Amino acid sequence: MLISFLRLSTHGASCNFNLFKIHCGRLNHFQYNNIRKHIFRNFEFTKATEKTLKDSNLTLKLFISTSGICLVKLISDNHTVLCQSAKSRAVGYPDQNALVLKEPQFEWKQFLQLLIPEIWSLLGAVSAALLVAFINIQLPLYLGNIINILAKFTQDSTAQLSFMSEMKEPALKLVGLYVAQSVFTCVYISLLSGLGERIAAKLRCQLFESILKQDIAFFDSTRTGELVDRLTTDVQEFKSSFKLVVSQGLRNGAQVIGAVSSLLIISPSLTLGMLGIVPIVIISGTFIGSLLRSLSREAQNQAAKAVTIGEEAISNIRTVRAFAMEPYEVRLFTDQVSLSCSLQERLGVGVGMFQAGTNLFLNGMVLGTLYFGGHLMASNTLTAGDLMSFLVSTQMIQRSMAQMSLLFGSYIKGLSSGARIFQLINLKPHISSEGGQILPTENLVPEVQFNDVTFAYPTRPSQTILKDFNLRIPAGQKVAIVGSSGNGKSTIVALLERFYDVSSGNITISGVDLKHLDGTWLRGNVIGLINQEPVLFATSVRENIRYGDSSVSDEQIEEAAKLANAHGFISEFPSGYDTVVGERGVTISGGQKQRIAIARALLKNPQILILDEATSALDNESEKLVQAALESACKGRTVLMIAHRLSTVKNADLIVVLQAGQIVEMGNHKSLLAKKGHYWTLMNQQNP
């Protein structure tokens, strides 16, 4: 049960950062072996630790983060941490996952570095917001003066000329305050809006750059939706929270302090009475507000689930349509939307009750102020204008306090979003794409050698794909690797592209270890990769081919297309090379897409060409056209071919048969057939 709970806890955890405790007591032999096998299998226990494990009362603590990663600690009865281990749904590189074992902290230093270039805009916005707060504090006092004048002349209706002269000065001052309030409000909102947008743009660009620099293993264990959510939702929430907290926080805070001071000056007795009631209401409102926010988060999460289901169905519409699963997807989506609707209705009722209670309190305060204020007026200790000023100032305090309570939620949300953004910006990849060695073209020998390579994917560390793998690909020769699925053929391609680093051994090009070479230079100039399913971008054919080298001319693009046997069909398109291929190239056939991808790879004139099952997804006619293009493209280059269709590798200089990550046969087509071994069996399976 202990192990089952751990597995349940590490799968699909949606909490921010929770702690679970399981009191194990003293472990029997079976429990001890289970903990060693399933939780702390990579931990080296000393004899002293083993004795403590068996003799002490133990507690297992599980710290679960949003990404489902779990930090497990086994603690003895004297609070000593005996051992700890990290588990997750998909474990990436250790130091990358270590960053999300705890809730990320907001990087104030980094944030201030973003603010420094914008300091004058920030100071201008802050000054304007404080001036608006100061003006708002003055408004009730001037309104009170006008009320006093009105009250005075209500009793003496004969002095009309005197009324106009007395009203002129306070009225003009009030108009001036209104104009100044509008101007400074426009100034601080405009400055903060521009400041927030510039900071958000910098964060978004830094975040996108950091994401693109991460290892392929990072993308293996991280959903694309999560990364897009950080680029969009997290940055947007951080920007909105920043602008709200700076503008509304400063203004409302200054207004509360200034208005309370004004109230004490106007009527200390009324002020003390109000201050005795308001804190109780604020505490009650904060408690109710926290419950509503919790319900709001639950409703938002449920709405997000519905959107996720809808997005998945739409993005995979061909599969949904092919299996006639539209009714199922509609029913699934409807159930989630109905649940979201129910939560939103409950939230609406709660907000309505909260708003009703707030209105009742505010109206009760107005009535109470009028009652006790009227009593003070009757005893000539308070004027009508003072009572009016007191009422307006009181309402200002109430509005400011209400907005500040909402700002606290925005502050927490913005802080969390910012922490997640900075966490990913500061995430350092294991494999750096820049800064390595660049070999001069004249010294580069396109010879590849795998030396005792052992490799397991970071997401499956216990499953070894290649073990003690050795292979030499001579310069200028065509080497084919064949074998059934799951034996490591595409893994060899991934390692040669240095999408991953080997677990042990090394791979060399021109005698230099891949780890010592500049990754950007290697992939951009030396190696050309053509996949089984090439991806085209939703732009023109010309831009898709130019993606291999953005500096090339249109003439060079056409030459690459001719070499890839693609110029003919491209010229027949209505807009030729300017034809837009649609998202992922859905508007053109598989064979056409493949030949455009070949042209893109050839444009950078790579000395090593990798063909990863480049024709396996094509029909016979398309395969012949693409194969002709590939034969032309392979001339004068070192070629590594990965193939399922053995008919495409007959002309290879060397054929390598792979099984369970190891080479079982090597030779050319004729010699391997003569052996009647693995290669012969594979050929007979494909040609019965």
XYZ file of C-alpha atoms in Angstrom:
688
model
C 0.000 0.000 0.000
C 2.904 2.323 0.733
C 4.280 1.862 -2.770
C 0.829 2.208 -4.340
C 0.316 5.526 -2.546
C 3.662 6.784 -3.812
C 2.796 5.873 -7.372
C -0.626 7.499 -7.056
C 0.901 10.628 -5.570
C 3.471 11.027 -8.315
C 0.931 10.644 -11.102
C -1.128 13.646 -12.175
C -0.560 15.787 -9.072
C -2.273 19.135 -9.576
C -1.431 20.867 -6.313
C 1.104 23.680 -6.161
C 3.358 22.116 -3.546
C 1.887 19.703 -1.057
C 3.303 17.537 1.687
C 2.038 14.074 2.529
C 3.235 12.018 5.475
C 3.053 8.276 5.943
C 4.110 6.895 9.310
C 5.767 3.564 8.542
C 6.790 2.441 12.014
C 9.397 -0.303 12.143
C 9.954 -2.021 8.785
C 9.733 -5.763 8.380
C 11.930 -7.537 5.824
C 9.309 -7.312 3.034
C 8.662 -3.581 3.580
C 12.375 -2.855 3.718
C 12.998 -4.609 0.392
C 10.057 -2.781 -1.205
C 11.412 0.616 -0.150
C 14.860 -0.319 -1.455
C 13.467 -1.597 -4.757
C 10.765 0.936 -5.631
C 11.728 4.221 -3.973
C 15.410 4.412 -3.078
C 16.850 2.012 -5.647
C 19.650 4.453 -6.589
C 20.585 5.194 -2.982
C 23.640 3.483 -1.496
C 22.733 2.446 2.039
C 25.513 2.101 4.602
C 25.307 -0.581 7.250
C 24.525 2.055 9.870
C 21.682 3.420 7.719
C 20.284 -0.071 7.128
C 20.296 -0.764 10.862
C 18.460 2.533 11.536
C 15.929 1.738 8.810
C 15.086 -1.553 10.468
C 15.202 -0.451 14.117
C 13.613 3.047 14.097
C 10.063 4.312 13.792
C 10.051 5.912 10.343
C 8.082 8.597 8.514
C 7.888 8.847 4.737
C 7.368 12.436 3.521
C 6.283 13.190 -0.037
C 6.655 16.709 -1.432
C 4.565 16.894 -4.623
C 4.935 19.760 -7.119
C 2.631 20.937 -9.943
C 4.451 18.936 -12.605
C 3.880 15.645 -10.764
C 7.452 15.422 -9.547
C 7.785 14.028 -6.059
C 10.622 14.443 -3.570
C 10.559 11.532 -1.135
C 12.289 11.684 2.261
C 12.570 8.858 4.777
C 12.980 10.293 8.300
C 13.816 8.474 11.525
C 12.129 9.058 14.894
C 14.892 11.518 15.896
C 14.074 13.659 12.792
C 17.201 12.604 10.877
C 16.777 12.410 7.102
C 18.089 8.940 6.299
C 17.695 9.128 2.533
C 15.769 10.949 -0.171
C 14.818 10.276 -3.760
C 13.085 12.112 -6.607
C 10.404 10.501 -8.751
C 8.227 11.845 -11.547
C 5.962 10.759 -14.339
C 8.761 11.375 -16.842
C 12.191 11.938 -15.386
C 14.487 14.182 -17.443
C 18.001 15.206 -16.624
C 18.577 15.310 -12.857
C 19.542 18.948 -12.476
C 16.664 20.075 -14.690
C 14.123 18.217 -12.584
C 15.754 19.485 -9.409
C 14.497 22.942 -10.350
C 10.894 21.843 -10.051
C 11.166 19.719 -6.923
C 10.185 22.806 -4.973
C 7.895 25.716 -5.716
C 9.938 28.217 -7.747
C 10.921 31.425 -6.014
C 10.407 34.827 -7.592
C 13.717 36.257 -8.831
C 13.571 39.828 -7.508
C 17.113 40.626 -8.651
C 16.340 39.585 -12.213
C 13.100 41.535 -12.153
C 14.881 44.676 -10.965
C 17.376 44.277 -13.809
C 14.428 44.420 -16.198
C 13.079 47.509 -14.430
C 16.306 49.542 -14.357
C 16.189 50.565 -18.061
C 12.569 51.653 -17.507
C 13.169 53.466 -14.211
C 12.103 56.912 -15.451
C 8.832 55.591 -16.827
C 8.220 53.799 -13.524
C 9.005 56.885 -11.426
C 6.777 59.012 -13.653
C 3.902 56.542 -13.330
C 4.336 56.255 -9.547
C 4.446 60.059 -9.137
C 1.329 60.512 -11.265
C -0.522 57.773 -9.312
C 0.371 59.431 -5.979
C -0.785 62.814 -7.293
C -4.109 61.250 -8.279
C -4.402 59.818 -4.738
C -3.619 63.239 -3.223
C -6.246 64.910 -5.440
C -8.835 62.274 -4.515
C -8.232 63.034 -0.834
C -8.803 66.770 -1.446
C -12.059 66.309 -3.346
C -14.275 65.497 -0.298
C -12.970 68.571 1.528
C -13.872 70.902 -1.350
C -17.226 69.199 -1.715
C -17.795 69.857 1.985
C -17.045 73.575 1.499
C -19.606 73.764 -1.311
C -22.212 71.974 0.836
C -21.599 74.476 3.649
C -22.186 77.366 1.213
C -25.347 75.703 -0.076
C -26.586 75.158 3.485
C -25.854 78.768 4.358
C -27.822 80.219 1.439
C -30.659 77.739 1.791
C -31.580 79.619 4.921
C -31.157 83.039 3.211
C -32.570 82.891 -0.332
C -32.401 86.671 -0.930
C -28.629 86.995 -1.369
C -28.266 85.524 -4.907
C -25.354 87.798 -5.977
C -23.439 86.972 -2.805
C -24.056 83.220 -3.425
C -22.511 83.346 -6.901
C -19.415 85.164 -5.682
C -18.891 82.739 -2.782
C -19.471 79.657 -4.969
C -17.131 80.815 -7.713
C -13.812 80.145 -5.981
C -14.505 76.653 -4.501
C -16.298 75.586 -7.694
C -13.337 76.602 -9.883
C -10.915 74.842 -7.552
C -13.044 71.714 -7.706
C -13.128 71.878 -11.514
C -9.344 72.323 -11.505
C -8.975 69.237 -9.298
C -11.206 67.220 -11.623
C -9.131 68.253 -14.659
C -5.853 67.532 -12.857
C -7.207 64.158 -11.718
C -8.092 63.231 -15.308
C -4.716 64.357 -16.679
C -2.610 62.521 -14.105
C -4.814 59.426 -14.382
C -4.155 59.382 -18.132
C -0.419 59.890 -17.516
C 0.084 57.069 -15.023
C -2.090 54.583 -16.913
C -0.294 55.337 -20.202
C 3.178 55.134 -18.637
C 2.397 51.908 -16.765
C 0.767 50.343 -19.808
C 3.832 51.010 -21.954
C 6.179 49.889 -19.176
C 4.226 46.672 -18.600
C 4.120 45.837 -22.307
C 7.877 46.386 -22.747
C 8.720 44.213 -19.731
C 6.289 41.527 -20.916
C 7.874 41.608 -24.388
C 11.376 41.189 -22.905
C 10.207 38.330 -20.686
C 8.437 36.607 -23.567
C 11.515 36.859 -25.813
C 13.881 35.640 -23.060
C 11.514 32.787 -22.246
C 11.177 31.730 -25.882
C 14.956 31.840 -26.345
C 15.467 29.736 -23.227
C 12.875 27.171 -24.371
C 14.540 26.775 -27.762
C 17.921 26.187 -26.086
C 16.693 23.326 -23.907
C 17.726 19.738 -24.524
C 15.519 17.407 -26.555
C 15.151 15.379 -23.327
C 13.441 18.410 -21.788
C 10.804 18.370 -24.552
C 10.404 14.606 -24.142
C 9.237 15.125 -20.554
C 7.410 18.470 -20.919
C 4.104 19.018 -22.670
C 4.015 21.603 -25.432
C 0.818 23.031 -23.931
C 2.619 23.786 -20.668
C 5.340 25.726 -22.483
C 2.827 27.658 -24.578
C 0.894 28.410 -21.394
C 3.999 29.972 -19.853
C 4.647 32.020 -22.984
C 1.095 33.341 -23.055
C -0.940 33.011 -19.858
C 1.888 33.356 -17.318
C 3.406 36.395 -19.044
C -0.032 37.993 -19.421
C -0.914 37.405 -15.759
C 2.444 38.747 -14.610
C 2.065 41.878 -16.745
C -1.504 42.535 -15.564
C -0.615 41.956 -11.921
C 2.417 44.248 -12.165
C 0.393 47.114 -13.604
C -2.463 46.644 -11.134
C -0.293 46.335 -8.045
C 1.864 49.370 -8.892
C -0.962 51.684 -9.936
C -3.896 50.588 -7.780
C -1.767 49.562 -4.815
C 0.050 52.875 -4.508
C -3.030 54.949 -5.216
C -5.385 53.055 -2.919
C -2.800 52.800 -0.131
C -2.153 56.550 -0.245
C -5.893 57.245 -0.384
C -6.614 55.119 2.690
C -3.889 56.806 4.750
C -4.853 60.308 3.567
C -8.608 59.756 3.952
C -8.252 58.381 7.501
C -6.187 61.440 8.402
C -8.904 63.684 6.926
C -11.605 61.838 8.893
C -9.716 62.347 12.157
C -9.489 66.057 11.423
C -13.180 66.352 10.448
C -14.644 64.358 13.367
C -12.517 62.215 15.706
C -15.564 60.716 17.430
C -17.206 59.518 14.201
C -13.847 58.215 12.927
C -13.153 56.130 16.033
C -16.650 54.633 15.843
C -16.149 53.649 12.210
C -12.661 52.197 12.814
C -14.123 49.917 15.468
C -16.480 48.259 12.946
C -14.524 48.252 9.684
C -11.748 45.776 10.712
C -14.334 43.127 11.655
C -16.033 43.489 8.301
C -12.685 43.408 6.451
C -11.646 40.193 8.208
C -15.014 38.578 7.440
C -14.849 39.743 3.828
C -11.306 38.438 3.437
C -12.319 35.006 4.731
C -15.354 34.817 2.447
C -13.273 36.169 -0.434
C -10.685 33.405 0.043
C -13.452 30.791 -0.184
C -14.748 32.411 -3.357
C -11.242 32.538 -4.841
C -10.802 28.835 -4.091
C -14.102 28.089 -5.821
C -13.045 30.358 -8.701
C -9.763 28.441 -9.143
C -11.673 25.153 -9.159
C -14.049 26.523 -11.789
C -11.140 27.797 -13.903
C -9.349 24.451 -13.694
C -12.519 22.665 -14.747
C -12.982 25.087 -17.645
C -9.366 24.426 -18.660
C -10.068 20.670 -18.678
C -12.984 21.201 -21.030
C -10.865 23.395 -23.300
C -8.073 20.791 -23.312
C -10.470 18.053 -24.394
C -11.896 20.286 -27.119
C -8.457 21.352 -28.320
C -7.235 17.755 -28.463
C -10.265 16.621 -30.438
C -9.976 19.500 -32.923
C -6.227 19.100 -33.423
C -6.720 15.354 -34.050
C -9.886 15.741 -36.106
C -8.696 13.315 -38.814
C -8.281 10.534 -36.251
C -11.624 11.383 -34.619
C -13.347 11.353 -38.009
C -11.600 8.146 -39.122
C -12.884 6.248 -36.068
C -16.342 7.916 -36.077
C -15.753 9.136 -32.521
C -17.503 12.501 -32.882
C -20.420 11.514 -30.565
C -17.971 10.270 -27.918
C -15.898 13.476 -28.049
C -19.060 15.610 -27.920
C -20.326 13.653 -24.916
C -16.951 13.927 -23.157
C -16.753 17.659 -23.864
C -20.376 18.197 -22.791
C -19.814 16.424 -19.461
C -16.800 18.598 -18.671
C -18.599 21.798 -19.752
C -21.633 20.848 -17.636
C -19.420 20.377 -14.598
C -17.711 23.708 -15.328
C -21.133 25.360 -15.704
C -22.265 23.951 -12.336
C -19.157 25.314 -10.602
C -19.590 28.701 -12.284
C -23.228 28.835 -11.141
C -22.174 28.106 -7.550
C -19.524 30.783 -7.869
C -22.138 33.224 -9.193
C -24.399 32.575 -6.200
C -21.456 33.054 -3.826
C -20.365 36.292 -5.508
C -23.975 37.516 -5.435
C -24.299 36.828 -1.706
C -20.912 38.439 -1.036
C -21.866 41.521 -3.059
C -25.251 41.710 -1.339
C -23.588 41.587 2.077
C -21.091 44.242 1.005
C -23.851 46.531 -0.217
C -25.793 45.995 3.012
C -22.739 46.919 5.069
C -21.936 49.995 2.981
C -25.512 51.252 3.072
C -25.649 50.552 6.807
C -22.491 52.594 7.309
C -23.966 55.479 5.337
C -27.137 55.333 7.399
C -25.167 55.082 10.647
C -22.945 58.001 9.641
C -26.006 60.108 8.796
C -27.644 59.178 12.103
C -24.696 59.951 14.349
C -23.573 62.809 12.119
C -27.071 64.289 12.356
C -26.859 63.999 16.103
C -23.572 65.928 16.057
C -25.071 68.528 13.713
C -27.988 68.973 16.103
C -25.496 69.718 18.876
C -23.642 72.169 16.550
C -20.379 70.161 16.739
C -20.477 69.207 13.032
C -21.520 71.168 9.927
C -23.443 69.787 6.961
C -20.364 70.199 4.756
C -18.201 68.290 7.224
C -20.762 65.484 7.281
C -20.710 65.358 3.476
C -16.907 65.295 3.428
C -16.930 62.541 6.031
C -19.354 60.419 3.978
C -17.387 60.812 0.741
C -14.063 60.076 2.495
C -15.575 57.011 4.153
C -16.754 55.653 0.818
C -13.300 56.326 -0.646
C -11.728 54.256 2.134
C -14.234 51.459 1.570
C -13.591 51.358 -2.173
C -9.823 51.528 -1.677
C -9.834 48.725 0.905
C -12.023 46.547 -1.322
C -9.675 47.062 -4.280
C -6.599 46.382 -2.122
C -8.068 43.083 -0.936
C -8.511 42.094 -4.589
C -4.994 43.311 -5.343
C -3.562 40.830 -2.851
C -4.899 37.974 -4.971
C -3.452 39.607 -8.103
C -0.116 40.054 -6.321
C 0.057 36.375 -5.361
C -0.992 35.279 -8.844
C 1.545 37.596 -10.489
C 4.294 36.438 -8.143
C 3.574 32.786 -8.956
C 3.469 33.461 -12.690
C 6.701 35.444 -12.546
C 8.419 32.710 -10.540
C 7.463 30.107 -13.161
C 8.690 32.385 -15.961
C 12.063 33.064 -14.316
C 12.417 29.381 -13.433
C 12.272 28.426 -17.103
C 14.384 31.388 -18.230
C 17.129 30.322 -15.799
C 16.910 26.625 -16.708
C 20.284 25.621 -18.153
C 20.432 22.868 -20.797
C 22.778 19.919 -20.395
C 23.868 20.127 -24.019
C 24.997 23.582 -25.060
C 24.435 24.437 -28.721
C 27.078 27.156 -28.743
C 30.654 27.706 -27.643
C 32.296 24.531 -28.909
C 34.988 23.924 -31.499
C 34.444 24.849 -35.159
C 36.604 22.913 -37.620
C 37.969 24.714 -40.706
C 36.342 23.417 -43.894
C 39.662 22.386 -45.401
C 40.508 20.254 -42.329
C 37.106 18.593 -41.994
C 37.023 14.909 -42.919
C 33.383 13.722 -42.903
C 34.163 10.418 -41.196
C 31.965 9.292 -38.312
C 32.952 6.808 -35.625
C 30.927 5.357 -32.743
C 33.242 4.092 -29.984
C 31.794 1.778 -27.287
C 28.597 3.831 -27.179
C 26.045 2.939 -24.525
C 22.843 4.965 -24.310
C 19.482 5.053 -22.535
C 16.896 7.790 -23.000
C 16.622 10.180 -20.023
C 12.882 9.448 -19.816
C 13.642 5.689 -19.645
C 16.938 5.460 -17.771
C 16.491 1.786 -16.896
C 16.092 0.694 -20.550
C 19.405 0.577 -22.420
C 18.899 1.153 -26.154
C 22.519 0.854 -27.360
C 25.175 -1.118 -25.522
C 28.884 -1.036 -26.391
C 27.992 0.033 -29.941
C 30.906 0.452 -32.369
C 30.625 1.612 -35.972
C 32.857 3.434 -38.439
C 31.312 5.358 -41.338
C 34.156 6.200 -43.753
C 34.181 9.562 -45.500
C 32.291 9.583 -48.794
C 30.651 6.188 -48.269
C 27.016 5.186 -47.918
C 26.258 3.141 -44.807
C 22.788 1.687 -44.169
C 21.451 0.511 -40.808
C 18.561 -1.955 -40.905
C 16.627 -3.975 -38.373
C 13.173 -4.337 -36.887
C 11.510 -1.517 -34.952
C 12.727 -0.683 -31.461
C 16.309 -1.807 -31.926
C 17.954 1.627 -31.852
C 18.214 2.723 -35.501
C 16.676 6.178 -35.037
C 18.534 6.502 -31.738
C 21.809 6.422 -33.677
C 20.543 9.378 -35.742
C 19.542 11.308 -32.615
C 22.975 10.748 -31.079
C 24.817 11.766 -34.245
C 22.756 14.982 -34.367
C 23.640 15.326 -30.675
C 20.030 15.645 -29.622
C 21.216 13.566 -26.648
C 24.602 12.797 -25.126
C 25.795 9.212 -24.882
C 25.724 7.541 -21.468
C 29.236 6.202 -22.047
C 31.705 6.000 -24.917
C 31.929 8.729 -27.561
C 31.069 9.696 -31.112
C 33.633 11.470 -33.282
C 33.477 13.410 -36.542
C 36.800 13.990 -38.258
C 38.391 12.505 -35.123
C 36.881 15.122 -32.782
C 34.415 14.178 -30.037
C 30.922 15.576 -30.711
C 30.885 17.015 -27.179
C 33.755 19.319 -28.125
C 32.093 20.662 -31.307
C 29.827 23.695 -31.610
C 26.326 22.235 -31.908
C 24.889 25.069 -34.001
C 27.766 24.867 -36.475
C 27.549 21.063 -36.590
C 23.845 20.911 -37.396
C 23.808 24.048 -39.518
C 26.792 23.289 -41.769
C 28.034 19.713 -41.478
C 25.011 17.440 -41.026
C 21.847 17.385 -43.130
C 18.872 15.407 -41.778
C 15.888 14.172 -43.776
C 13.183 12.562 -41.625
C 10.507 10.046 -42.382
C 7.849 12.715 -41.744
C 9.371 16.097 -42.614
C 7.689 19.136 -41.114
C 6.995 22.160 -43.293
C 6.018 25.539 -41.900
C 2.798 27.341 -42.810
C 4.506 29.657 -45.270
C 5.607 29.610 -48.916
C 7.606 26.856 -50.600
C 10.454 29.335 -51.052
C 10.653 30.164 -47.343
C 10.445 26.485 -46.401
C 13.455 25.663 -48.583
C 15.297 28.788 -47.418
C 14.855 27.614 -43.813
C 18.054 25.647 -44.353
C 19.967 28.896 -44.915
C 18.184 32.253 -44.707
C 20.962 34.092 -46.588
C 20.668 32.245 -49.910
C 19.359 33.749 -53.140
C 16.312 32.658 -55.129
C 18.614 31.133 -57.751
C 20.267 28.932 -55.130
C 16.846 27.851 -53.879
C 15.874 26.752 -57.384
C 19.138 24.873 -57.813
C 18.529 22.966 -54.563
C 14.963 22.200 -55.708
C 16.270 20.855 -59.054
C 18.791 18.659 -57.218
C 15.936 17.331 -55.061
C 13.770 16.629 -58.121
C 11.245 19.208 -56.863
C 11.555 22.103 -59.305
C 9.114 20.563 -61.806
C 6.070 20.221 -59.553
C 6.825 23.494 -57.727
C 6.775 25.366 -61.036
C 3.346 23.896 -61.770
C 1.853 25.384 -58.610
C -0.370 28.461 -59.296
C 2.049 30.736 -57.448
C 5.182 28.699 -58.046
C 7.727 29.053 -55.249
C 5.443 31.561 -53.493
C 2.697 28.953 -52.974
C 1.713 28.647 -49.303
C 1.790 24.981 -48.235
C -0.490 25.299 -45.193
C 0.152 24.185 -41.625
C 2.658 21.301 -41.599
C 2.375 21.170 -45.402
C -1.114 19.629 -45.422
C -1.990 21.035 -48.848
C 0.661 19.026 -50.729
C 1.317 15.302 -51.092
C 3.751 13.300 -49.008
C 6.167 12.838 -51.904
C 6.167 16.563 -52.696
C 6.665 17.418 -49.047
C 9.587 14.994 -48.823
C 11.322 16.473 -51.868
C 10.926 20.005 -50.530
C 12.520 18.756 -47.294
C 15.381 17.255 -49.303
C 15.919 20.591 -51.061
C 15.954 22.310 -47.661
C 18.589 19.894 -46.361
C 20.747 20.181 -49.476
C 20.691 23.972 -49.494
C 23.300 24.144 -46.729
C 25.476 21.696 -48.705
C 26.101 19.261 -45.816
C 29.097 16.935 -45.935
C 27.224 14.278 -43.923
C 23.685 13.375 -44.969
C 21.345 11.390 -42.694
C 18.303 9.695 -44.215
C 16.013 8.507 -41.435
C 13.538 6.216 -43.251
C 13.045 8.992 -45.791
C 10.810 6.930 -48.131
C 9.018 4.513 -45.789
C 5.794 6.557 -45.647
C 5.460 7.006 -49.432
C 3.623 5.085 -52.122
C 5.610 3.285 -54.812
C 5.422 6.075 -57.391
C 6.404 8.785 -54.906
C 9.125 6.548 -53.525
C 10.742 6.217 -56.950
C 10.761 10.001 -57.434
C 12.135 10.655 -53.939
C 14.672 7.830 -54.281
C 15.955 9.377 -57.492
C 16.296 12.710 -55.720
C 18.132 11.067 -52.828
C 20.576 9.257 -55.101
C 21.435 12.576 -56.709
C 21.746 14.246 -53.309
C 24.050 11.541 -51.901
C 26.797 11.988 -54.484
C 30.060 13.133 -52.949
C 28.746 12.949 -49.367
C 29.058 10.665 -46.367
C 25.607 9.093 -46.004
C 23.949 7.301 -43.102
C 20.703 5.580 -44.093
C 18.099 4.224 -41.703
C 15.685 2.002 -43.569
C 12.741 -0.338 -43.078
C 12.353 -1.015 -46.782
C 15.421 -3.086 -47.581
C 14.979 -2.454 -51.314
C 16.349 1.074 -50.726
C 19.666 -0.076 -49.241
C 20.887 -2.589 -51.856
C 23.406 -0.114 -53.277
C 24.888 0.867 -49.895
C 28.630 0.382 -49.456
C 28.031 -1.143 -46.029
C 24.859 -2.575 -44.488
C 24.672 -2.912 -40.702
C 22.038 -5.183 -39.161
C 21.003 -4.065 -35.695
C 19.262 -6.143 -33.052
C 18.653 -5.189 -29.409
C 21.031 -2.247 -29.746
C 23.950 -4.327 -30.992
C 25.385 -5.107 -34.422
C 24.711 -8.722 -35.395
C 25.771 -8.587 -39.070
C 27.773 -6.306 -41.362
C 28.573 -6.389 -45.079
C 27.205 -5.502 -48.492
C 23.931 -6.739 -49.921
C 25.319 -9.828 -51.668
C 27.554 -10.989 -48.833
C 24.776 -10.656 -46.255
C 22.331 -12.627 -48.412
C 24.930 -15.341 -48.822
C 25.199 -15.712 -45.028
C 21.479 -16.493 -44.779
C 21.363 -14.870 -41.361
C 19.364 -11.968 -39.927
C 19.519 -9.851 -43.089
C 18.387 -12.788 -45.237
C 15.451 -13.353 -42.862
C 14.448 -9.695 -43.012
C 14.561 -9.737 -46.822
C 12.365 -12.843 -46.971
C 9.858 -11.277 -44.571
C 9.497 -8.265 -46.877
C 9.564 -10.295 -50.110
C 7.688 -13.555 -49.411
